[in-house]
Amino acid sequence: MKRFVGPAGLTAILGTAVLMVIAFAGPGIWGEAATARSVPDRWTPAGAEFLFGTDDLGRDIFARVMVATRMSLLLTLGATAIGVTGGVIVGLTASILPKYPRRILIWLMDMLLAFPWLLLVLFFTVIWGATATGAMFAIGLAGIPNLTRLVYNLASSVSGQDYVRAARVVGVGPLGVLFRHILPNIANPLLVQVSASASVTLLSFAGLSFLGLGVQAPAYDWGRLINEGIGHIYTNPMAAIGPGVAIVFAGLVFTMIAEALADRPGQGLRGVAAAGRASLFPRGPGRKTRSDAAAVAPPVGGVDPGGDGTALAQVTDLSVSFPDGEGGFVERVRGVNLSVRPGEIVGIVGESGSGKSLTAMALAGLSDDRAIVKARTRRFDDIDLGTPLSRKEGKRLGTELGIVFQDPLTSLNPALRIGRQLTEVSRTHLGMSREEARQRAESGLDAVGIAEPRRRLKDYPHEFSGGMRQRAMIGMALTAGPRLIIADEPTTALDVTVQKQVLDVLHRAQRATDTAIVLISHDVALVSGFCDRVVVMKDGEVVENLDARRIREEARHPYTRGLIACLPDMRSDRTRPLPVIDDRSGPGEQDAGTPEVGAVSGAVRAGEESPL
Amino acid sequence: MTALALENLSIRYGTRPVVMDVSLSLAPGRTIGLVGESGSGKSSIANAVVGLAPISGGDILVDGVSAVGRGRRAREARRGVQLIFQDPYSALDPRMSVGDSIAEATLATGRKWTRAERHHRVRELLERVRVHPDRAGDLPGAFSGGQRQRITIARALAGEPQVLIADEVTSALDVSVQGTVLNLLRELQQDLGLSILFISHNLAVVRYMSDEIHVMCGGVIVESGPTEPLLDGPEDPYTRQLLSAVPVLGERMTFEEHVTP
Amino acid sequence: MGTAPRTHRPMAPVAAIARFNDRLSLRGSFAIRRSGRLVASLLIVVLASFFVVHLVPGDAVRAALGPTAPVGLVENTRADLGLDKPLPQQFTDYVGGLFRGDLGTSIQSRQDVAEVITSRFPTTLTLATLGFAVALVGALPLGMGAALIARSTKGGSANPVISGGLGVLIAIPDFLLSAILIAVFSVWLAVLPPAGWGDPGSLVLPVLGLSLGPMAYLARIVQVEMIKVLDSTYMTTAKAKRLPQRIVLFRHALPNIVTATLTVGGLLLSGLTAGTVIIETVFAVPGMGTTLISAVQTKDYPMIQGVVLVFALMVLGVNLLVDLILITVDPRTSISEG
């Protein structure tokens, strides 16, 4: 069964219980007090005897608020039901209609959505007249466009998923897809929205009754009570605020129900959390199977050849942790030593979650604000990155250290022209005039092979192609004459021929200015082909530090050897199966009898047998 | 005899042509590799063959029968082809047990299955892709990426296809599990005599998997032929460019030396 | 099989040209689609306001005049309103009247509807404009500040307080908020008048009552958007340039939240125009809202038709304005819509 977790769930259950009890028992308990007239008591201010005071017939307003609970909730639920039913039917219908009827329907709903809800409600109220049921229909109907859009959006986000396409391929029809795949996957977000919309409905009902267009005397709901109370706000403010408190309370309960439903962490979230913890305890008790293999490997971390003080940038004993959201911390990088000498090209290779980007960002002094970075030394040239930077140090880092990220579309600011982004470092840090900076930017773009740089400076990033954007990004890093460029998966989002062009640009820059480069990638072939030295990372640790040219021969660690052997390259023997790295996490991968078991030795063997 | 044949296939999205006049024929038990960069039209071909995208010209023949259109014969022909998706995380319904997902795919066989038969078949298929059959009741969230991809392969097999289309099946996986998936595909092909259309942007992977390679660029096939001869002596400039751009382990990349400013 | 003939890949230039054309036509087709939508919306608005009278179950004129009104009066009124003519002619008369600025005559007060609206419209417009301005001016710093606090190292503890505060402001309906404002500022502190419309002091409470809720809502949107921006890679790029904080915030972050803020702001603004109905009632402001409410209560259909039409036109105008601003402000609008 569904399990409410956390304070939101508890509040929701308690609040619902209170509302239910008052709605059921209210008229019985307070009914008499709510109708008993007493002329001498009329307009008594709020006090001990009458919590919210009395109205113009001397009736107890608090009792009336309690009695009105039933009516207010029933009308709200009725209107919500109308809106939700309509929205689900129209929205789901739209999601399986053919293209053109679907577009027309959605277009119509969008158009209705452009009008404020209240205006639609008033329109319908005119038609059905100012009565309680009229108002219920008006509010319910006016809610349909919004819920339709919602259901339709949810449904179409699901129907674009590969698993729906897979179901269509095996021959599941539109209705089958709807009931087997779409409905189960939108049910939860839909429930959340229904609760949220109930809270909105409640408020609009109150609003309508307040305007005198909803519930008519002698019946009353909360909104009507406010309406009656507000005229006497000087003598007894609680007459209006009392029922208001009831409305806000009920509204909050509905919101809490929504929160509680949304609160239940989905599979994905749980998965992410589990993955984070797994990396903190990478070795479960049952998974020590590799210790024998590790025994033949050199000490973890390898030798860091730049660690002798000649390095341009250096971290020693680096650890990076993040709060895990449950009060503890997850250590994602630990004990890492890394150094880059002037003009050197260092590659960091590893799989997703190996900590390679975190390490590089720590080296650049650009870690996430929430990350806890600890290191014995962490410096760029003579700048200590572990202490707050002085103005001058900031200036130097801004010019001497360039960064290139994986996705050039998100790493360039989409709202600023390329020119702006390429000139601001020169202008701010080097004190150049606008014209000087522009010329510098132009030659930067020219250096990375972008034609007509002068005209291109006026473009926005989205007007560039993917490869051009990445080259512009490199051009940007080059404008200030950096001594180190950190490139985090700079070609992963690009096609292989474009990748070559981008690497070419980096290579030339390095040649021309003797800039050092740190290149991060998951592609061991790429890293070995581009860099002088390759650092292999796994589960937040450096497992090996190798000469790129001799990687095949010198790799000792089983993980590195597996990495080298397990992917086909242009020389793999096509007649044999690929060797496989064992290890991969996930308790489920330990299926008995699979070929992965003991495959480490396979990986090692493949490494040894490789011709080169 | 061909398992799958494309005859002058053209596809357009709106007014934009994405595939133009592509022909190929896949013999039973063989693998054709389709290599090309993003936007070259590879995936559009995959979608068109299984009926997920409309075509604007040409024909698709599965075992000699046209698989184009909404007719009964075309639909039956299409069932002989199953598709394996790129991203194993979105290819399985997160709210449906993996066993149910596989069972659903037996629909494509066109036969009636009893509950017991279906149950048995699901276990058999899971075993075949080396996932423990007792885990059929688990949701996809409980599996790792590599396992999920093997489960989607089991689902594709449940339709008892003659042809498998593998569309970038390793791109979303970590390096260390890509090998398992490729090995599994090769093994299944040998055991079941499947024909495979293997689509990837990764030339090395395509080379490893395929008997024959077709190189796509801008919606057309620019060069095709048996794997070894084609890669040893590429004639089309684009193929050459592609080949020279693939990094080789431990070998310094060569760049044209420019006059630096 | 063998090798295919050496083709010269005609696609490459074709694709390039197609892409170029796509880009040229996108902005154009965006404008066309939007004006198409505007025309259709106008048509629906006019139709809806025309059909108000006809959709009322039973006899609208009888309902308006009450069960005791003599038959002769009902017949005369019906003739005055043109309701005895065939439907198509009624419609052409109605549309013709619109073009002449003739919205008919009130059943109840016999006043000219257009005249009444003209006299009430400026009040409502002032109220809505001021309300929107206050909401916008308040929401931007509030939301940005909240985001910065949430993303600062120690922000964890302050964040729920801010979100909670905004949440409560969003949850309180505007009429209740207005009642509280009156209770505090008019009754308790006695510094501002509780009702009326005239001197600047009398504007304060209605404008606040109208704008506080939307302000909180907008601030929430700004906060969410700002957090998204702060977490984005391009902000890391900006940080890597070690630019002064104010440049990072105002040059790099601010432009990226404008689109979302304006889109939601536009929706809020059109919501505000309708919100005036409630606020005017609470504070007894003589605007279109109070006119509409009394017209609905007295079933004065010609008046309802006129006021609903003007409100709907205001909403359409606001939406159009927001679209135009978005196109000029955000270089990507035309493309992301495609």
JSON list of N, CA, C and O in Angstrom, two decimals, chain A residues 300-302 336 338 346-351 354 356 521 524 527 533-546 551 555 557 559-561 563-564:
[
{"chain": "A", "resi": 300, "resn": "VAL", "atom": "N", "xyz": [47.81, 1.39, -5.02]},
{"chain": "A", "resi": 300, "resn": "VAL", "atom": "CA", "xyz": [46.77, 2.23, -5.61]},
{"chain": "A", "resi": 300, "resn": "VAL", "atom": "C", "xyz": [47.25, 3.67, -5.74]},
{"chain": "A", "resi": 300, "resn": "VAL", "atom": "O", "xyz": [47.91, 4.20, -4.86]},
{"chain": "A", "resi": 301, "resn": "GLY", "atom": "N", "xyz": [46.94, 4.30, -6.86]},
{"chain": "A", "resi": 301, "resn": "GLY", "atom": "CA", "xyz": [47.29, 5.70, -7.04]},
{"chain": "A", "resi": 301, "resn": "GLY", "atom": "C", "xyz": [48.47, 5.85, -7.98]},
{"chain": "A", "resi": 301, "resn": "GLY", "atom": "O", "xyz": [48.62, 6.85, -8.65]},
{"chain": "A", "resi": 302, "resn": "GLY", "atom": "N", "xyz": [49.29, 4.84, -8.08]},
{"chain": "A", "resi": 302, "resn": "GLY", "atom": "CA", "xyz": [50.42, 4.93, -8.99]},
{"chain": "A", "resi": 302, "resn": "GLY", "atom": "C", "xyz": [51.38, 6.02, -8.53]},
{"chain": "A", "resi": 302, "resn": "GLY", "atom": "O", "xyz": [51.27, 6.57, -7.43]},
{"chain": "A", "resi": 336, "resn": "VAL", "atom": "N", "xyz": [43.24, 11.63, -3.57]},
{"chain": "A", "resi": 336, "resn": "VAL", "atom": "CA", "xyz": [43.74, 11.78, -4.94]},
{"chain": "A", "resi": 336, "resn": "VAL", "atom": "C", "xyz": [44.92, 12.74, -4.98]},
{"chain": "A", "resi": 336, "resn": "VAL", "atom": "O", "xyz": [44.88, 13.82, -4.40]},
{"chain": "A", "resi": 338, "resn": "LEU", "atom": "N", "xyz": [47.29, 14.67, -7.80]},
{"chain": "A", "resi": 338, "resn": "LEU", "atom": "CA", "xyz": [47.33, 14.96, -9.23]},
{"chain": "A", "resi": 338, "resn": "LEU", "atom": "C", "xyz": [48.13, 16.23, -9.44]},
{"chain": "A", "resi": 338, "resn": "LEU", "atom": "O", "xyz": [47.97, 17.20, -8.69]},
{"chain": "A", "resi": 346, "resn": "VAL", "atom": "N", "xyz": [47.69, 16.18, -19.65]},
{"chain": "A", "resi": 346, "resn": "VAL", "atom": "CA", "xyz": [47.34, 15.06, -18.77]},
{"chain": "A", "resi": 346, "resn": "VAL", "atom": "C", "xyz": [45.91, 14.65, -19.04]},
{"chain": "A", "resi": 346, "resn": "VAL", "atom": "O", "xyz": [45.02, 15.50, -19.15]},
{"chain": "A", "resi": 347, "resn": "GLY", "atom": "N", "xyz": [45.68, 13.37, -19.17]},
{"chain": "A", "resi": 347, "resn": "GLY", "atom": "CA", "xyz": [44.32, 12.88, -19.36]},
{"chain": "A", "resi": 347, "resn": "GLY", "atom": "C", "xyz": [43.82, 12.20, -18.10]},
{"chain": "A", "resi": 347, "resn": "GLY", "atom": "O", "xyz": [44.58, 11.50, -17.44]},
{"chain": "A", "resi": 348, "resn": "ILE", "atom": "N", "xyz": [42.55, 12.43, -17.76]},
{"chain": "A", "resi": 348, "resn": "ILE", "atom": "CA", "xyz": [41.95, 11.67, -16.67]},
{"chain": "A", "resi": 348, "resn": "ILE", "atom": "C", "xyz": [40.85, 10.83, -17.28]},
{"chain": "A", "resi": 348, "resn": "ILE", "atom": "O", "xyz": [39.95, 11.34, -17.93]},
{"chain": "A", "resi": 349, "resn": "VAL", "atom": "N", "xyz": [40.93, 9.51, -17.07]},
{"chain": "A", "resi": 349, "resn": "VAL", "atom": "CA", "xyz": [39.95, 8.64, -17.69]},
{"chain": "A", "resi": 349, "resn": "VAL", "atom": "C", "xyz": [39.25, 7.85, -16.60]},
{"chain": "A", "resi": 349, "resn": "VAL", "atom": "O", "xyz": [39.83, 7.52, -15.57]},
{"chain": "A", "resi": 350, "resn": "GLY", "atom": "N", "xyz": [37.95, 7.59, -16.80]},
{"chain": "A", "resi": 350, "resn": "GLY", "atom": "CA", "xyz": [37.18, 6.84, -15.82]},
{"chain": "A", "resi": 350, "resn": "GLY", "atom": "C", "xyz": [35.71, 6.85, -16.24]},
{"chain": "A", "resi": 350, "resn": "GLY", "atom": "O", "xyz": [35.33, 7.61, -17.13]},
{"chain": "A", "resi": 351, "resn": "GLU", "atom": "N", "xyz": [34.93, 6.01, -15.57]},
{"chain": "A", "resi": 351, "resn": "GLU", "atom": "CA", "xyz": [33.52, 5.94, -15.95]},
{"chain": "A", "resi": 351, "resn": "GLU", "atom": "C", "xyz": [32.71, 6.98, -15.20]},
{"chain": "A", "resi": 351, "resn": "GLU", "atom": "O", "xyz": [33.25, 7.65, -14.31]},
{"chain": "A", "resi": 354, "resn": "SER", "atom": "N", "xyz": [33.18, 8.18, -11.38]},
{"chain": "A", "resi": 354, "resn": "SER", "atom": "CA", "xyz": [34.51, 7.80, -10.89]},
{"chain": "A", "resi": 354, "resn": "SER", "atom": "C", "xyz": [35.19, 8.97, -10.18]},
{"chain": "A", "resi": 354, "resn": "SER", "atom": "O", "xyz": [36.23, 8.79, -9.57]},
{"chain": "A", "resi": 356, "resn": "LYS", "atom": "N", "xyz": [36.18, 11.86, -11.69]},
{"chain": "A", "resi": 356, "resn": "LYS", "atom": "CA", "xyz": [37.17, 12.57, -12.50]},
{"chain": "A", "resi": 356, "resn": "LYS", "atom": "C", "xyz": [36.83, 14.05, -12.66]},
{"chain": "A", "resi": 356, "resn": "LYS", "atom": "O", "xyz": [37.71, 14.90, -12.55]},
{"chain": "A", "resi": 521, "resn": "SER", "atom": "N", "xyz": [37.99, 12.39, -19.89]},
{"chain": "A", "resi": 521, "resn": "SER", "atom": "CA", "xyz": [37.16, 11.65, -20.84]},
{"chain": "A", "resi": 521, "resn": "SER", "atom": "C", "xyz": [36.89, 10.25, -20.32]},
{"chain": "A", "resi": 521, "resn": "SER", "atom": "O", "xyz": [37.59, 9.74, -19.46]},
{"chain": "A", "resi": 524, "resn": "VAL", "atom": "N", "xyz": [39.22, 5.85, -23.28]},
{"chain": "A", "resi": 524, "resn": "VAL", "atom": "CA", "xyz": [40.63, 5.64, -23.00]},
{"chain": "A", "resi": 524, "resn": "VAL", "atom": "C", "xyz": [41.49, 5.76, -24.27]},
{"chain": "A", "resi": 524, "resn": "VAL", "atom": "O", "xyz": [42.61, 6.27, -24.23]},
{"chain": "A", "resi": 527, "resn": "VAL", "atom": "N", "xyz": [42.00, 9.54, -24.90]},
{"chain": "A", "resi": 527, "resn": "VAL", "atom": "CA", "xyz": [42.91, 10.14, -23.93]},
{"chain": "A", "resi": 527, "resn": "VAL", "atom": "C", "xyz": [44.35, 9.70, -24.21]},
{"chain": "A", "resi": 527, "resn": "VAL", "atom": "O", "xyz": [45.28, 10.51, -24.19]},
{"chain": "A", "resi": 533, "resn": "ARG", "atom": "N", "xyz": [50.19, 11.85, -20.58]},
{"chain": "A", "resi": 533, "resn": "ARG", "atom": "CA", "xyz": [50.12, 11.02, -19.40]},
{"chain": "A", "resi": 533, "resn": "ARG", "atom": "C", "xyz": [48.65, 10.72, -19.14]},
{"chain": "A", "resi": 533, "resn": "ARG", "atom": "O", "xyz": [47.79, 11.58, -19.35]},
{"chain": "A", "resi": 534, "resn": "VAL", "atom": "N", "xyz": [48.35, 9.52, -18.68]},
{"chain": "A", "resi": 534, "resn": "VAL", "atom": "CA", "xyz": [46.97, 9.14, -18.44]},
{"chain": "A", "resi": 534, "resn": "VAL", "atom": "C", "xyz": [46.78, 8.75, -16.99]},
{"chain": "A", "resi": 534, "resn": "VAL", "atom": "O", "xyz": [47.51, 7.90, -16.46]},
{"chain": "A", "resi": 535, "resn": "VAL", "atom": "N", "xyz": [45.80, 9.39, -16.33]},
{"chain": "A", "resi": 535, "resn": "VAL", "atom": "CA", "xyz": [45.47, 9.05, -14.95]},
{"chain": "A", "resi": 535, "resn": "VAL", "atom": "C", "xyz": [44.14, 8.30, -14.98]},
{"chain": "A", "resi": 535, "resn": "VAL", "atom": "O", "xyz": [43.16, 8.79, -15.54]},
{"chain": "A", "resi": 536, "resn": "VAL", "atom": "N", "xyz": [44.15, 7.09, -14.42]},
{"chain": "A", "resi": 536, "resn": "VAL", "atom": "CA", "xyz": [42.92, 6.29, -14.45]},
{"chain": "A", "resi": 536, "resn": "VAL", "atom": "C", "xyz": [42.24, 6.39, -13.09]},
{"chain": "A", "resi": 536, "resn": "VAL", "atom": "O", "xyz": [42.85, 6.15, -12.06]},
{"chain": "A", "resi": 537, "resn": "MET", "atom": "N", "xyz": [40.94, 6.76, -13.11]},
{"chain": "A", "resi": 537, "resn": "MET", "atom": "CA", "xyz": [40.20, 6.87, -11.85]},
{"chain": "A", "resi": 537, "resn": "MET", "atom": "C", "xyz": [39.06, 5.87, -11.79]},
{"chain": "A", "resi": 537, "resn": "MET", "atom": "O", "xyz": [38.46, 5.53, -12.80]},
{"chain": "A", "resi": 538, "resn": "LYS", "atom": "N", "xyz": [38.78, 5.43, -10.57]},
{"chain": "A", "resi": 538, "resn": "LYS", "atom": "CA", "xyz": [37.67, 4.50, -10.37]},
{"chain": "A", "resi": 538, "resn": "LYS", "atom": "C", "xyz": [37.15, 4.69, -8.95]},
{"chain": "A", "resi": 538, "resn": "LYS", "atom": "O", "xyz": [37.94, 4.75, -8.01]},
{"chain": "A", "resi": 539, "resn": "ASP", "atom": "N", "xyz": [35.85, 4.80, -8.80]},
{"chain": "A", "resi": 539, "resn": "ASP", "atom": "CA", "xyz": [35.23, 4.96, -7.48]},
{"chain": "A", "resi": 539, "resn": "ASP", "atom": "C", "xyz": [35.91, 6.02, -6.61]},
{"chain": "A", "resi": 539, "resn": "ASP", "atom": "O", "xyz": [36.15, 5.80, -5.43]},
{"chain": "A", "resi": 540, "resn": "GLY", "atom": "N", "xyz": [36.25, 7.14, -7.21]},
{"chain": "A", "resi": 540, "resn": "GLY", "atom": "CA", "xyz": [36.79, 8.25, -6.44]},
{"chain": "A", "resi": 540, "resn": "GLY", "atom": "C", "xyz": [38.27, 8.16, -6.13]},
{"chain": "A", "resi": 540, "resn": "GLY", "atom": "O", "xyz": [38.79, 8.98, -5.40]},
{"chain": "A", "resi": 541, "resn": "GLU", "atom": "N", "xyz": [38.95, 7.13, -6.65]},
{"chain": "A", "resi": 541, "resn": "GLU", "atom": "CA", "xyz": [40.38, 7.00, -6.38]},
{"chain": "A", "resi": 541, "resn": "GLU", "atom": "C", "xyz": [41.16, 6.91, -7.68]},
{"chain": "A", "resi": 541, "resn": "GLU", "atom": "O", "xyz": [40.63, 6.44, -8.69]},
{"chain": "A", "resi": 542, "resn": "VAL", "atom": "N", "xyz": [42.43, 7.34, -7.61]},
{"chain": "A", "resi": 542, "resn": "VAL", "atom": "CA", "xyz": [43.30, 7.15, -8.76]},
{"chain": "A", "resi": 542, "resn": "VAL", "atom": "C", "xyz": [43.84, 5.73, -8.69]},
{"chain": "A", "resi": 542, "resn": "VAL", "atom": "O", "xyz": [44.41, 5.34, -7.67]},
{"chain": "A", "resi": 543, "resn": "VAL", "atom": "N", "xyz": [43.61, 4.94, -9.72]},
{"chain": "A", "resi": 543, "resn": "VAL", "atom": "CA", "xyz": [44.13, 3.57, -9.67]},
{"chain": "A", "resi": 543, "resn": "VAL", "atom": "C", "xyz": [45.45, 3.43, -10.41]},
{"chain": "A", "resi": 543, "resn": "VAL", "atom": "O", "xyz": [46.21, 2.51, -10.15]},
{"chain": "A", "resi": 544, "resn": "GLU", "atom": "N", "xyz": [45.70, 4.34, -11.34]},
{"chain": "A", "resi": 544, "resn": "GLU", "atom": "CA", "xyz": [46.94, 4.18, -12.09]},
{"chain": "A", "resi": 544, "resn": "GLU", "atom": "C", "xyz": [47.32, 5.48, -12.78]},
{"chain": "A", "resi": 544, "resn": "GLU", "atom": "O", "xyz": [46.48, 6.30, -13.09]},
{"chain": "A", "resi": 545, "resn": "ASN", "atom": "N", "xyz": [48.61, 5.67, -13.00]},
{"chain": "A", "resi": 545, "resn": "ASN", "atom": "CA", "xyz": [49.15, 6.88, -13.59]},
{"chain": "A", "resi": 545, "resn": "ASN", "atom": "C", "xyz": [50.16, 6.44, -14.64]},
{"chain": "A", "resi": 545, "resn": "ASN", "atom": "O", "xyz": [51.23, 5.94, -14.30]},
{"chain": "A", "resi": 546, "resn": "LEU", "atom": "N", "xyz": [49.83, 6.59, -15.92]},
{"chain": "A", "resi": 546, "resn": "LEU", "atom": "CA", "xyz": [50.60, 5.90, -16.97]},
{"chain": "A", "resi": 546, "resn": "LEU", "atom": "C", "xyz": [51.10, 6.82, -18.06]},
{"chain": "A", "resi": 546, "resn": "LEU", "atom": "O", "xyz": [50.49, 7.86, -18.35]},
{"chain": "A", "resi": 551, "resn": "ILE", "atom": "N", "xyz": [50.71, 2.79, -22.78]},
{"chain": "A", "resi": 551, "resn": "ILE", "atom": "CA", "xyz": [49.60, 2.39, -21.92]},
{"chain": "A", "resi": 551, "resn": "ILE", "atom": "C", "xyz": [49.31, 0.89, -22.00]},
{"chain": "A", "resi": 551, "resn": "ILE", "atom": "O", "xyz": [49.06, 0.22, -21.02]},
{"chain": "A", "resi": 555, "resn": "ALA", "atom": "N", "xyz": [50.12, -0.81, -18.36]},
{"chain": "A", "resi": 555, "resn": "ALA", "atom": "CA", "xyz": [48.96, -0.90, -17.48]},
{"chain": "A", "resi": 555, "resn": "ALA", "atom": "C", "xyz": [49.06, -2.16, -16.63]},
{"chain": "A", "resi": 555, "resn": "ALA", "atom": "O", "xyz": [49.27, -3.25, -17.15]},
{"chain": "A", "resi": 557, "resn": "HIS", "atom": "N", "xyz": [47.07, -2.35, -13.37]},
{"chain": "A", "resi": 557, "resn": "HIS", "atom": "CA", "xyz": [45.85, -2.54, -12.59]},
{"chain": "A", "resi": 557, "resn": "HIS", "atom": "C", "xyz": [44.80, -3.27, -13.43]},
{"chain": "A", "resi": 557, "resn": "HIS", "atom": "O", "xyz": [44.60, -2.92, -14.60]},
{"chain": "A", "resi": 559, "resn": "TYR", "atom": "N", "xyz": [41.71, -3.13, -13.49]},
{"chain": "A", "resi": 559, "resn": "TYR", "atom": "CA", "xyz": [40.64, -2.29, -14.01]},
{"chain": "A", "resi": 559, "resn": "TYR", "atom": "C", "xyz": [41.08, -1.63, -15.31]},
{"chain": "A", "resi": 559, "resn": "TYR", "atom": "O", "xyz": [40.37, -1.64, -16.31]},
{"chain": "A", "resi": 560, "resn": "THR", "atom": "N", "xyz": [42.30, -1.05, -15.30]},
{"chain": "A", "resi": 560, "resn": "THR", "atom": "CA", "xyz": [42.81, -0.41, -16.50]},
{"chain": "A", "resi": 560, "resn": "THR", "atom": "C", "xyz": [42.93, -1.40, -17.64]},
{"chain": "A", "resi": 560, "resn": "THR", "atom": "O", "xyz": [42.55, -1.13, -18.79]},
{"chain": "A", "resi": 561, "resn": "ARG", "atom": "N", "xyz": [43.43, -2.58, -17.30]},
{"chain": "A", "resi": 561, "resn": "ARG", "atom": "CA", "xyz": [43.63, -3.57, -18.37]},
{"chain": "A", "resi": 561, "resn": "ARG", "atom": "C", "xyz": [42.29, -4.01, -18.94]},
{"chain": "A", "resi": 561, "resn": "ARG", "atom": "O", "xyz": [42.16, -4.21, -20.14]},
{"chain": "A", "resi": 563, "resn": "LEU", "atom": "N", "xyz": [39.62, -2.12, -19.01]},
{"chain": "A", "resi": 563, "resn": "LEU", "atom": "CA", "xyz": [39.15, -0.96, -19.77]},
{"chain": "A", "resi": 563, "resn": "LEU", "atom": "C", "xyz": [39.75, -0.96, -21.17]},
{"chain": "A", "resi": 563, "resn": "LEU", "atom": "O", "xyz": [39.09, -0.64, -22.17]},
{"chain": "A", "resi": 564, "resn": "ILE", "atom": "N", "xyz": [41.03, -1.31, -21.24]},
{"chain": "A", "resi": 564, "resn": "ILE", "atom": "CA", "xyz": [41.72, -1.32, -22.52]},
{"chain": "A", "resi": 564, "resn": "ILE", "atom": "C", "xyz": [41.19, -2.44, -23.42]},
{"chain": "A", "resi": 564, "resn": "ILE", "atom": "O", "xyz": [41.00, -2.27, -24.61]}
]
